[in-house]
Coordinates of C-alpha atoms in Angstrom, one line a residue:
M15 CA 117.4 120.1 133.0
A16 CA 115.8 119.0 129.7
P17 CA 115.9 121.3 126.7
S18 CA 113.1 123.9 127.0
L19 CA 110.3 123.9 124.4
S20 CA 110.6 127.7 124.2
R21 CA 114.0 127.5 122.4
Q22 CA 114.3 129.0 119.0
Y23 CA 114.8 125.8 117.1
D24 CA 113.7 122.2 117.4
L25 CA 117.0 121.1 115.8
I26 CA 120.1 122.4 114.2
L27 CA 122.1 120.5 111.6
L28 CA 125.7 121.2 112.2
G29 CA 128.0 120.5 109.3
A30 CA 125.3 120.8 106.6
T31 CA 127.8 121.5 103.9
G32 CA 129.5 118.2 104.2
H33 CA 128.6 115.0 102.3
T34 CA 126.5 113.4 105.0
G35 CA 125.2 116.7 106.2
K36 CA 123.7 117.5 102.7
L37 CA 122.0 114.1 102.5
C38 CA 120.6 114.5 106.0
A39 CA 119.2 118.0 105.1
E40 CA 117.7 116.5 102.0
H41 CA 115.8 113.8 104.0
I42 CA 114.6 116.4 106.6
T43 CA 113.2 118.5 103.7
K44 CA 111.5 115.6 102.0
S45 CA 110.1 113.7 105.0
L46 CA 110.0 115.5 108.3
P47 CA 107.0 117.6 109.5
T48 CA 106.6 120.9 107.7
D49 CA 106.1 122.7 111.1
L50 CA 109.6 121.6 112.2
K51 CA 111.7 124.6 113.3
W52 CA 115.2 123.9 112.2
A53 CA 118.4 125.5 111.0
V54 CA 121.6 124.6 109.2
S55 CA 124.9 125.6 110.6
G56 CA 128.5 125.9 109.5
R57 CA 131.4 128.3 109.1
S58 CA 130.5 129.7 105.7
H59 CA 127.3 131.6 105.1
E60 CA 127.8 131.3 101.3
R61 CA 128.1 127.5 101.3
L62 CA 125.2 127.2 103.7
S63 CA 123.0 129.4 101.4
A64 CA 123.9 127.1 98.5
V65 CA 122.8 124.1 100.5
V66 CA 119.5 125.7 101.4
E67 CA 118.9 126.6 97.8
E68 CA 119.6 123.1 96.7
I69 CA 117.3 121.4 99.1
K70 CA 114.5 123.9 98.3
S71 CA 113.9 122.1 95.1
Y72 CA 113.0 118.9 97.0
N73 CA 110.0 120.6 98.7
P74 CA 109.4 124.2 97.5
D75 CA 106.3 124.6 99.6
R76 CA 107.8 124.1 103.0
V77 CA 109.5 126.8 105.1
Q78 CA 113.2 126.6 104.4
P79 CA 115.7 126.3 107.3
A80 CA 117.4 129.2 108.9
I81 CA 121.1 129.7 108.6
E82 CA 123.3 129.9 111.7
V83 CA 127.0 130.7 111.1
A84 CA 129.3 129.4 113.9
T85 CA 132.9 128.5 114.3
L86 CA 134.0 125.5 116.3
S87 CA 135.1 127.6 119.3
L88 CA 133.4 126.6 122.6
D89 CA 131.8 130.0 123.0
D90 CA 130.1 129.9 119.6
L91 CA 129.0 126.3 120.1
K92 CA 127.5 127.1 123.5
A93 CA 125.5 129.9 122.0
L94 CA 124.4 127.6 119.2
A95 CA 123.4 124.8 121.6
Q96 CA 121.3 127.1 123.7
K97 CA 119.2 128.1 120.7
S98 CA 118.0 124.5 120.0
R99 CA 116.5 121.5 121.7
L100 CA 118.7 119.1 119.7
I101 CA 122.0 119.2 117.7
L102 CA 122.6 116.9 114.8
N103 CA 126.4 116.8 114.2
T104 CA 128.0 115.6 111.0
V105 CA 131.4 117.4 111.4
G106 CA 134.2 114.9 111.2
P107 CA 136.7 113.6 111.9
Y108 CA 135.0 113.8 115.3
F109 CA 138.2 113.4 117.4
R110 CA 139.6 116.5 115.6
Y111 CA 136.6 118.9 115.6
S112 CA 133.6 117.7 117.7
S113 CA 134.8 117.4 121.3
P114 CA 133.7 121.0 122.0
V115 CA 130.3 120.3 120.4
V116 CA 129.7 117.5 122.9
Q117 CA 130.8 119.7 125.8
A118 CA 128.6 122.5 124.7
C119 CA 125.5 120.3 124.5
A120 CA 126.2 118.5 127.7
E121 CA 126.6 121.8 129.6
S122 CA 123.6 123.4 128.0
G123 CA 121.2 120.5 128.4
T124 CA 120.8 120.1 124.7
H125 CA 120.2 116.6 123.1
Y126 CA 122.9 115.5 120.7
L127 CA 123.2 112.9 117.9
D128 CA 126.2 112.1 115.6
V129 CA 127.3 109.4 113.2
T130 CA 130.9 108.8 114.3
G131 CA 132.6 105.4 114.3
E132 CA 135.5 106.4 116.3
S133 CA 135.5 104.3 119.5
P134 CA 138.5 106.0 121.1
W135 CA 136.8 109.3 120.8
V136 CA 133.5 108.0 122.1
Y137 CA 135.5 106.5 125.1
E138 CA 137.0 109.9 125.8
M139 CA 133.7 111.7 125.6
I140 CA 132.1 109.2 128.1
Q141 CA 134.9 109.7 130.5
K142 CA 134.6 113.5 130.3
Y143 CA 131.0 114.4 129.8
H144 CA 128.6 111.5 130.7
G145 CA 128.1 112.8 134.2
V146 CA 127.7 116.4 133.1
A147 CA 125.1 115.4 130.4
K148 CA 123.2 113.3 132.9
A149 CA 123.1 116.0 135.4
N150 CA 121.7 118.5 132.8
G151 CA 119.2 116.1 131.2
A152 CA 121.1 116.1 127.8
I153 CA 120.7 112.8 125.9
I154 CA 123.9 112.3 123.9
I155 CA 123.9 109.4 121.4
P156 CA 127.0 108.9 119.3
E157 CA 127.4 106.3 116.5
I158 CA 123.7 106.4 115.4
G159 CA 124.5 106.0 111.7
V160 CA 125.4 102.8 109.7
E161 CA 127.9 102.5 112.5
S162 CA 126.5 101.3 114.9
A163 CA 122.7 101.5 114.8
P164 CA 121.9 98.4 112.7
S165 CA 124.1 96.2 115.0
D166 CA 122.7 97.6 118.2
L167 CA 119.1 97.3 117.0
I168 CA 119.5 93.7 115.8
A169 CA 121.1 92.7 119.1
W170 CA 118.4 94.4 121.1
S171 CA 115.6 92.9 119.0
L172 CA 117.0 89.3 119.3
A173 CA 117.6 89.5 123.0
T174 CA 114.1 91.0 123.5
L175 CA 112.5 88.2 121.5
I176 CA 114.4 85.5 123.4
R177 CA 113.4 87.0 126.7
D178 CA 109.8 87.3 125.7
K179 CA 109.2 84.0 123.9
F180 CA 111.5 81.7 125.9
S181 CA 111.8 83.6 129.2
L182 CA 115.6 82.9 128.9
D183 CA 118.8 84.8 128.6
T184 CA 120.8 85.2 125.4
K185 CA 124.1 83.4 125.3
E186 CA 125.7 84.7 122.1
I187 CA 124.8 86.7 119.0
V188 CA 126.8 86.3 115.9
A189 CA 126.3 89.0 113.3
S190 CA 127.6 89.0 109.7
V191 CA 127.7 91.8 107.1
H192 CA 126.1 89.5 104.5
E193 CA 126.3 92.0 101.7
M194 CA 127.7 95.6 101.4
R195 CA 128.3 97.7 98.3
S196 CA 129.4 101.2 99.1
Q197 CA 132.1 103.8 98.4
P198 CA 133.7 105.7 101.4
S199 CA 133.4 109.4 101.6
G200 CA 136.3 111.8 102.1
G201 CA 135.4 112.3 105.7
T202 CA 135.5 108.5 106.4
L203 CA 138.9 108.1 104.7
A204 CA 140.3 111.1 106.7
T205 CA 139.0 109.5 109.9
V206 CA 140.4 106.0 109.3
T207 CA 143.8 107.3 108.3
G208 CA 144.0 110.1 111.0
L209 CA 143.2 108.3 114.3
L210 CA 146.8 107.6 115.0
D211 CA 147.7 111.2 114.6
H212 CA 145.6 112.0 117.6
Y213 CA 145.7 108.9 119.8
S214 CA 148.7 106.8 120.9
L215 CA 148.7 103.0 120.5
G216 CA 148.2 102.6 124.2
E217 CA 145.1 104.9 124.2
L218 CA 143.7 102.9 121.2
A219 CA 144.3 99.6 123.0
K220 CA 142.6 100.9 126.1
A221 CA 139.5 102.2 124.3
S222 CA 139.3 99.0 122.2
A223 CA 139.5 96.6 125.1
P224 CA 136.5 94.3 125.6
W225 CA 133.6 96.0 127.4
A226 CA 135.6 99.3 127.6
L227 CA 132.4 101.4 126.9
S228 CA 130.2 99.4 129.2
P229 CA 129.4 101.1 132.6
I230 CA 129.6 97.7 134.3
A231 CA 132.1 94.9 134.0
G232 CA 131.3 92.5 131.2
P233 CA 131.1 88.7 131.4
K234 CA 134.5 86.9 131.8
T235 CA 133.3 84.0 129.7
S236 CA 133.9 84.0 126.0
T237 CA 133.1 81.7 123.1
S238 CA 136.3 79.7 122.3
K239 CA 137.5 79.5 118.8
P240 CA 139.5 76.8 117.1
L241 CA 143.2 77.5 116.8
I242 CA 143.0 77.6 113.0
A243 CA 140.3 80.1 113.2
R244 CA 142.3 82.4 115.4
I245 CA 145.3 82.1 113.1
L246 CA 143.5 82.6 109.8
G247 CA 140.8 85.0 111.1
I248 CA 137.9 83.0 109.8
R249 CA 134.8 81.4 111.4
N250 CA 132.4 79.0 109.8
S251 CA 128.8 79.2 110.6
Q252 CA 126.2 76.7 109.4
H253 CA 123.6 79.5 108.9
L254 CA 125.8 82.5 108.0
G255 CA 128.4 80.9 105.9
T256 CA 132.2 81.6 106.0
L257 CA 133.0 84.6 108.0
T258 CA 136.1 86.8 108.4
T259 CA 137.2 90.0 110.1
S260 CA 135.0 93.1 109.5
I261 CA 136.5 96.6 109.6
M262 CA 133.2 97.7 111.1
A263 CA 133.2 95.2 113.9
G264 CA 135.1 97.1 116.6
P265 CA 132.9 100.1 117.0
N266 CA 129.7 98.0 116.6
I267 CA 130.7 95.5 119.3
A268 CA 131.6 98.3 121.7
I269 CA 128.2 100.0 121.3
V270 CA 126.3 96.7 121.7
Q271 CA 128.3 96.0 124.9
R272 CA 127.5 99.5 126.2
T273 CA 123.8 98.9 125.6
W274 CA 124.1 95.7 127.6
G275 CA 125.6 97.6 130.5
L276 CA 123.2 100.5 130.4
L277 CA 120.2 98.1 130.4
G278 CA 121.4 96.4 133.5
G279 CA 123.9 93.9 132.2
P280 CA 123.0 90.5 133.5
R281 CA 119.4 91.6 134.0
S282 CA 119.0 92.6 130.4
Y283 CA 120.5 90.3 127.7
G284 CA 122.0 87.8 130.2
P285 CA 125.0 87.3 132.5
N286 CA 127.1 85.5 129.9
F287 CA 126.1 87.5 126.8
Q288 CA 128.6 87.8 124.0
Y289 CA 128.3 89.7 120.7
H290 CA 130.6 89.0 117.7
E291 CA 130.5 90.5 114.3
Y292 CA 132.1 89.5 111.0
M293 CA 131.9 89.8 107.3
R294 CA 130.7 87.0 105.0
V295 CA 133.1 85.8 102.3
K296 CA 132.9 83.2 99.5
N297 CA 135.5 80.9 101.0
S298 CA 138.2 80.5 103.6
L299 CA 141.0 81.6 101.2
A300 CA 139.3 85.0 100.5
G301 CA 138.6 85.4 104.3
T302 CA 142.2 84.8 105.2
I303 CA 143.4 87.3 102.6
I304 CA 141.0 90.0 103.8
H305 CA 141.9 89.3 107.5
Y306 CA 145.7 89.8 106.8
A307 CA 145.1 92.7 104.5
L308 CA 143.4 94.6 107.3
R309 CA 146.1 93.6 109.7
L310 CA 148.7 94.9 107.2
L311 CA 146.8 98.2 106.8
M312 CA 146.7 98.8 110.5
F313 CA 150.4 98.1 110.8
A314 CA 151.1 100.6 108.0
L315 CA 149.0 103.2 109.6
A316 CA 151.0 102.8 112.8
I317 CA 154.2 103.8 111.0
P318 CA 154.2 107.7 110.4
P319 CA 155.9 107.7 106.9
L320 CA 153.6 105.0 105.6
R321 CA 150.6 106.7 107.2
W322 CA 151.4 110.0 105.5
V323 CA 151.5 108.2 102.1
I324 CA 148.1 106.6 102.7
Q325 CA 146.6 109.9 103.9
Y326 CA 147.9 111.6 100.7
A327 CA 146.3 108.9 98.5
A328 CA 143.1 109.0 100.4
H329 CA 142.9 112.8 100.1
N330 CA 143.3 112.5 96.3
F331 CA 140.5 109.9 96.1
Y332 CA 138.0 112.0 98.0
A333 CA 138.7 115.2 100.0
P334 CA 136.9 115.6 103.3
G335 CA 133.3 116.8 102.6
Q336 CA 133.1 115.0 99.3
G337 CA 131.6 111.7 98.4
A338 CA 130.2 109.6 95.5
S339 CA 127.4 111.1 93.4
K340 CA 123.8 109.8 93.5
E341 CA 124.3 108.0 90.2
D342 CA 127.3 106.1 91.6
T343 CA 125.4 105.1 94.8
A344 CA 122.2 103.9 93.1
N345 CA 123.3 100.3 93.4
E346 CA 124.6 100.4 96.9
C347 CA 123.2 98.2 99.6
F348 CA 123.8 96.9 103.1
E349 CA 122.6 93.7 104.7
L350 CA 123.3 92.5 108.2
R351 CA 122.2 89.1 109.4
A352 CA 122.5 87.7 112.9
I353 CA 121.9 84.5 114.8
A354 CA 121.2 84.4 118.5
E355 CA 121.7 81.4 120.7
V356 CA 119.5 80.8 123.8
E357 CA 121.4 80.1 127.0
E358 CA 120.0 76.7 128.1
D359 CA 121.3 73.3 129.0
S360 CA 120.8 71.5 125.8
N361 CA 122.9 69.9 123.1
K362 CA 120.8 71.7 120.5
P363 CA 119.9 75.1 122.1
R364 CA 117.1 77.1 120.5
M365 CA 118.0 80.0 118.3
A366 CA 116.6 83.2 116.8
M367 CA 117.5 85.0 113.7
A368 CA 117.1 88.6 112.3
K369 CA 118.1 90.5 109.2
F370 CA 118.6 94.2 108.5
R371 CA 118.7 95.3 104.8
Y372 CA 118.7 98.6 103.0
D373 CA 119.1 99.2 99.3
G374 CA 120.5 102.6 98.4
S375 CA 123.3 105.0 99.4
L376 CA 124.6 104.1 102.9
Y377 CA 125.4 107.8 103.5
Y378 CA 121.8 108.6 102.8
L379 CA 120.7 105.9 105.2
T380 CA 123.0 107.6 107.8
G381 CA 121.1 110.8 107.2
I382 CA 117.8 108.9 107.7
F383 CA 119.0 107.5 111.0
L384 CA 120.0 111.0 112.2
A385 CA 116.8 112.7 111.2
E386 CA 114.4 110.0 112.4
A387 CA 116.2 109.5 115.7
A388 CA 115.8 113.2 116.2
M389 CA 112.1 112.9 115.8
V390 CA 112.0 110.1 118.4
L391 CA 113.5 112.4 120.9
L392 CA 111.5 115.5 120.0
K393 CA 108.1 113.8 120.0
N394 CA 108.5 111.4 122.9
D395 CA 108.6 113.4 126.2
D396 CA 107.9 110.4 128.3
L397 CA 110.9 108.6 126.7
T398 CA 113.3 111.5 127.2
K399 CA 112.2 111.8 130.9
K400 CA 112.7 108.1 131.4
L401 CA 116.2 108.1 129.8
G402 CA 117.1 111.1 131.8
G403 CA 120.4 112.0 130.2
G404 CA 124.0 111.0 129.6
I405 CA 125.9 109.3 126.8
L406 CA 123.6 106.5 125.6
T407 CA 123.2 104.2 122.6
P408 CA 120.9 103.8 119.6
A409 CA 118.9 100.9 121.0
L410 CA 117.9 102.9 124.1
L411 CA 115.6 104.9 121.9
G412 CA 113.4 101.8 121.6
Q413 CA 112.6 101.7 125.3
R414 CA 109.0 102.4 126.2
S415 CA 108.0 104.5 129.2
Q416 CA 107.2 101.2 131.0
F417 CA 110.7 100.0 130.6
D418 CA 113.2 101.6 133.1
I419 CA 116.8 101.1 132.3
S420 CA 117.6 101.2 136.0
L421 CA 115.2 98.5 137.1
N422 CA 116.3 96.5 140.1
Q423 CA 116.0 92.8 140.7
D424 CA 112.5 93.0 142.1
D425 CA 111.2 94.5 138.8
K426 CA 111.8 91.4 136.6
E427 CA 108.1 90.8 136.1
L428 CA 107.6 94.4 135.0
V429 CA 110.4 94.0 132.5
R430 CA 108.9 90.8 131.1
H431 CA 105.5 92.4 130.8
A432 CA 106.9 95.3 128.9
L433 CA 108.8 93.0 126.5
R434 CA 105.7 90.9 126.0
K435 CA 103.7 93.9 125.1
M436 CA 106.3 95.1 122.6
A437 CA 106.4 91.7 120.9
D438 CA 102.6 91.5 120.7
E439 CA 102.5 94.8 118.8
A440 CA 105.0 93.5 116.2
E441 CA 104.4 91.1 113.4
V442 CA 106.1 88.1 115.0
N443 CA 105.3 84.5 115.1
A444 CA 107.8 82.1 116.7
Q445 CA 108.3 78.4 115.8
L446 CA 108.5 76.8 119.2
G447 CA 107.9 73.1 118.5
R448 CA 110.3 70.6 117.0
Q449 CA 107.3 68.8 115.5
K450 CA 106.6 71.7 113.2
H451 CA 110.2 71.8 112.1
E452 CA 110.0 68.0 111.4
R453 CA 106.9 68.5 109.2
R454 CA 108.7 71.3 107.3
R455 CA 111.9 69.2 106.9
Q456 CA 109.9 66.2 105.7
R457 CA 108.0 68.2 103.1
H458 CA 111.3 69.6 101.9
E459 CA 112.8 66.1 101.5
D460 CA 109.7 65.0 99.6
G461 CA 110.5 67.5 96.8
Y462 CA 108.9 70.7 98.0
R463 CA 110.5 73.7 96.5
H464 CA 110.3 77.2 97.8
G465 CA 112.1 80.1 96.2
D466 CA 115.7 78.9 95.5
R467 CA 115.7 76.3 98.2
R468 CA 115.9 72.7 96.9
G469 CA 115.7 69.3 98.4
G470 CA 114.8 65.7 97.7
R471 CA 114.7 65.0 94.0
D472 CA 115.1 68.7 93.1
G473 CA 118.7 68.7 94.1
P474 CA 121.1 68.6 97.1
R475 CA 120.3 70.4 100.3
R476 CA 122.5 73.4 101.1
S477 CA 124.2 73.5 104.4
N478 CA 122.6 76.7 105.6
D479 CA 119.0 75.7 104.6
W480 CA 116.5 74.2 107.0
P481 CA 118.5 74.5 110.3
K482 CA 118.0 71.6 112.8
E483 CA 117.5 73.9 115.7
T484 CA 114.2 75.3 116.8
W485 CA 113.9 78.8 115.5
A486 CA 112.2 82.0 116.4
T487 CA 112.0 85.0 114.2
A488 CA 112.9 88.5 115.5
P489 CA 110.0 91.0 115.8
E490 CA 109.8 93.4 112.9
V491 CA 110.5 96.8 114.4
P492 CA 109.6 99.9 112.4
I493 CA 113.0 101.4 112.4
F494 CA 113.2 104.9 110.8
N495 CA 110.5 104.3 108.3
P496 CA 109.7 107.6 106.6
Q497 CA 106.9 107.3 104.0
G498 CA 107.2 103.5 103.9
R499 CA 110.5 103.4 102.0
F500 CA 111.4 100.1 103.5
S501 CA 109.8 97.5 105.5
P502 CA 110.1 97.0 109.3
G503 CA 113.0 95.0 110.7
S504 CA 114.6 93.8 107.4
L505 CA 114.5 97.3 105.9
R506 CA 113.5 96.1 102.4
N507 CA 112.4 98.9 100.0
Q508 CA 108.7 98.0 100.2
D509 CA 106.3 98.4 103.1
P510 CA 104.7 95.1 104.1
Q511 CA 101.3 96.4 103.3
G512 CA 102.5 98.1 100.1
R513 CA 101.9 101.7 101.2
P514 CA 103.7 104.4 103.1
H515 CA 103.3 104.9 106.8
G516 CA 102.5 108.5 106.5
P517 CA 101.1 111.1 104.0
P518 CA 103.5 112.9 101.6
G519 CA 105.7 115.2 103.5
A520 CA 105.2 113.4 106.7
Y521 CA 107.9 111.6 108.6
G522 CA 105.9 108.4 108.9
D523 CA 106.3 106.4 112.1
Y524 CA 108.6 108.7 114.1
R525 CA 108.5 106.2 117.0
G526 CA 111.5 104.9 115.2
Y527 CA 112.9 102.0 117.1
Q528 CA 109.7 101.2 119.0
A529 CA 107.7 98.1 118.1
A530 CA 104.4 99.0 116.6
Q531 CA 101.3 97.1 115.5
A532 CA 101.0 96.7 111.7
E533 CA 97.8 98.4 110.4
D534 CA 96.6 95.3 108.5
E535 CA 97.1 91.9 110.1
L536 CA 96.9 88.5 108.5
D537 CA 94.4 86.2 110.1
E538 CA 95.5 83.1 111.9
D539 CA 94.1 81.0 109.1
D540 CA 96.6 82.5 106.8
L541 CA 99.5 81.2 108.7
E542 CA 101.0 77.7 108.2
D543 CA 102.8 76.7 111.4
G544 CA 104.2 80.2 111.8
E545 CA 106.8 79.6 109.1
F546 CA 108.7 82.5 107.8
D547 CA 110.7 83.0 104.6
D548 CA 111.9 86.4 103.5
R549 CA 113.6 85.2 100.3
S550 CA 110.5 84.4 98.3
P551 CA 109.5 86.7 95.4
P552 CA 106.4 88.9 95.6
S553 CA 103.4 86.6 95.1
Q554 CA 100.0 86.9 93.5
Q555 CA 97.2 86.1 95.9
Y556 CA 93.8 84.5 95.8
E557 CA 90.8 86.8 95.8
D558 CA 89.9 85.8 99.4
N559 CA 93.1 87.2 100.7
R560 CA 94.4 89.8 98.3
P561 CA 97.2 92.1 99.6
R562 CA 97.8 95.6 98.4
A563 CA 99.8 96.1 95.2
G564 CA 103.5 95.4 95.6
A565 CA 103.2 93.8 99.1
R566 CA 106.0 91.5 100.3
Y567 CA 105.0 89.4 103.3
T568 CA 107.4 87.4 105.3
I569 CA 104.8 84.8 106.4
R570 CA 104.5 81.7 104.3
G571 CA 101.1 80.1 104.1
R572 CA 97.9 80.6 102.2
A573 CA 98.5 84.3 102.3
R574 CA 101.5 83.6 100.1
Q575 CA 100.1 80.8 97.9
V576 CA 101.1 81.4 94.3
P577 CA 98.7 80.4 91.4
T578 CA 99.8 77.2 89.8
A579 CA 100.1 78.8 86.4
T580 CA 102.9 81.0 87.8
H581 CA 105.0 78.5 89.7
P582 CA 104.2 74.9 88.7
R583 CA 106.6 73.4 91.2
R584 CA 104.8 75.1 94.1
R585 CA 101.5 73.4 93.5
N586 CA 100.0 71.9 96.5
P587 CA 96.8 69.9 96.3
Q588 CA 96.1 70.5 100.0
R589 CA 95.8 74.2 99.4
D590 CA 93.6 74.9 96.4
P591 CA 90.9 77.4 97.2
A592 CA 90.3 78.1 93.6
G593 CA 89.6 74.4 92.8
A594 CA 92.1 74.2 90.0
Y595 CA 92.5 70.5 90.8
M596 CA 91.1 68.0 93.3
S597 CA 92.9 67.1 96.5
G598 CA 95.2 64.2 95.9
A599 CA 95.4 64.7 92.1
M600 CA 98.8 65.3 90.6
P601 CA 99.0 68.4 88.4
E602 CA 99.9 68.0 84.7
G603 CA 103.6 68.0 84.2
D604 CA 104.4 66.9 87.8
P605 CA 107.6 64.7 88.0
Q606 CA 105.4 61.8 89.2
G607 CA 103.1 62.0 86.2

């Protein structure tokens, strides 16, 4: 029983007076369709009215949300759920307040999204309500904020690319929080410090066990680590740098593993698939200190008197419902990088790489995730029918109607066809030949300089530049891209074509996670061996291939050629459409004269 179209509201934002709830309401007001029927809900009519008045200033011309006052009793929540097709829940800590919200939605056949990061609570909800939600056609997706949507999307994108380009399984994905600047909100601090008030150590251990959230048993194989790495908590990666324990890793790994199971386990990412997540640090000493500091914090939280002291300090920093101001979050950012290894019998297996980046408040990004994921469900009836119901994961919103998560072994060809189609619709170009890599490496050694990469006579080669393996680049997926605020896949703050995906007031490409064709494509002549580089500055173009203002392409070639007057070291006599100098001539000021 899917939610009826005749219900009073399309969505209700529960917890709109909290820090994340306000930011989500702001994004809905600014970017979602003006004909959206929605309401804000909470326990105080006065505080809800203040929120409505505040967000009215962002878009005075649109119809403002209705106000629904409700307590957290099961009866009130059932009545609320039956009024709407979908509930967005930002009421945390979730283990303390939100179990009846999930129950009400599961029993009422109402779709549900939240932004928790509490794996023990998610484990509990799966055990209690997955079957009920599936029977009633309610799609329930927890952890669709910064935890754990970026990790789940990157893993799905890389495994999809490898399956499509190489027709092989994925052996391992190693992800790293490459950069993160953010301040926790009061709700986040209350959640971290309060989990052990609700769950025993045994319950936490059971919910945190490998593959605990997966509906099928996970692979028994695992990537072995050196003894020193296990003791010090560090891992060195040629391409990601020095890595250490990440406080976000546990919930993210659990969701990626559940996606693996929901998609068919061995038939999706591969029978030996592993996902690991870390945080990048400057050196091994810093990584060891962070690793043991986190261990010490968890030990302190397990001792009630110490936990109470920590809770008191956290409450004085930010009370639940409070968070940093917009001025304080202006310089926040989040970047997640990942490397995937193809499962094949080779001393140098092929690899794929992906990056997810957002500049701005991470709590506002969480609000974007919530709102745009809601539009995916509300505007894609075929998708919701295909998913059916149950407690699912963020990456499943990327499945097209051709892709059935319950495919049997005989449907492998259909799966591959669907993946090929999704990849064809994305801006992706894989490097499949070692000969191309050799040409690039040789050019680099001859003194070629691109961005901040140096080689040959320009300086020593860095260890994480110019990898020896054959690379593929993950498809750029338009993930929650309202008004073109950030580019597909890497989530930079500029659309690849330098313009928004939708008109002012629109929600842009509400397909969200689905791969989509870019509106303007570069011709094949504009590519040079399919080489990608996302670290180059925005470039000025020649007249025969001029992009829109502010464009930032990821493809290096003539479409990215910079005039010689701007970057003398990037002159190339072989690519000179303007005729600035003849082929073979050395430009003035060149190191060779």
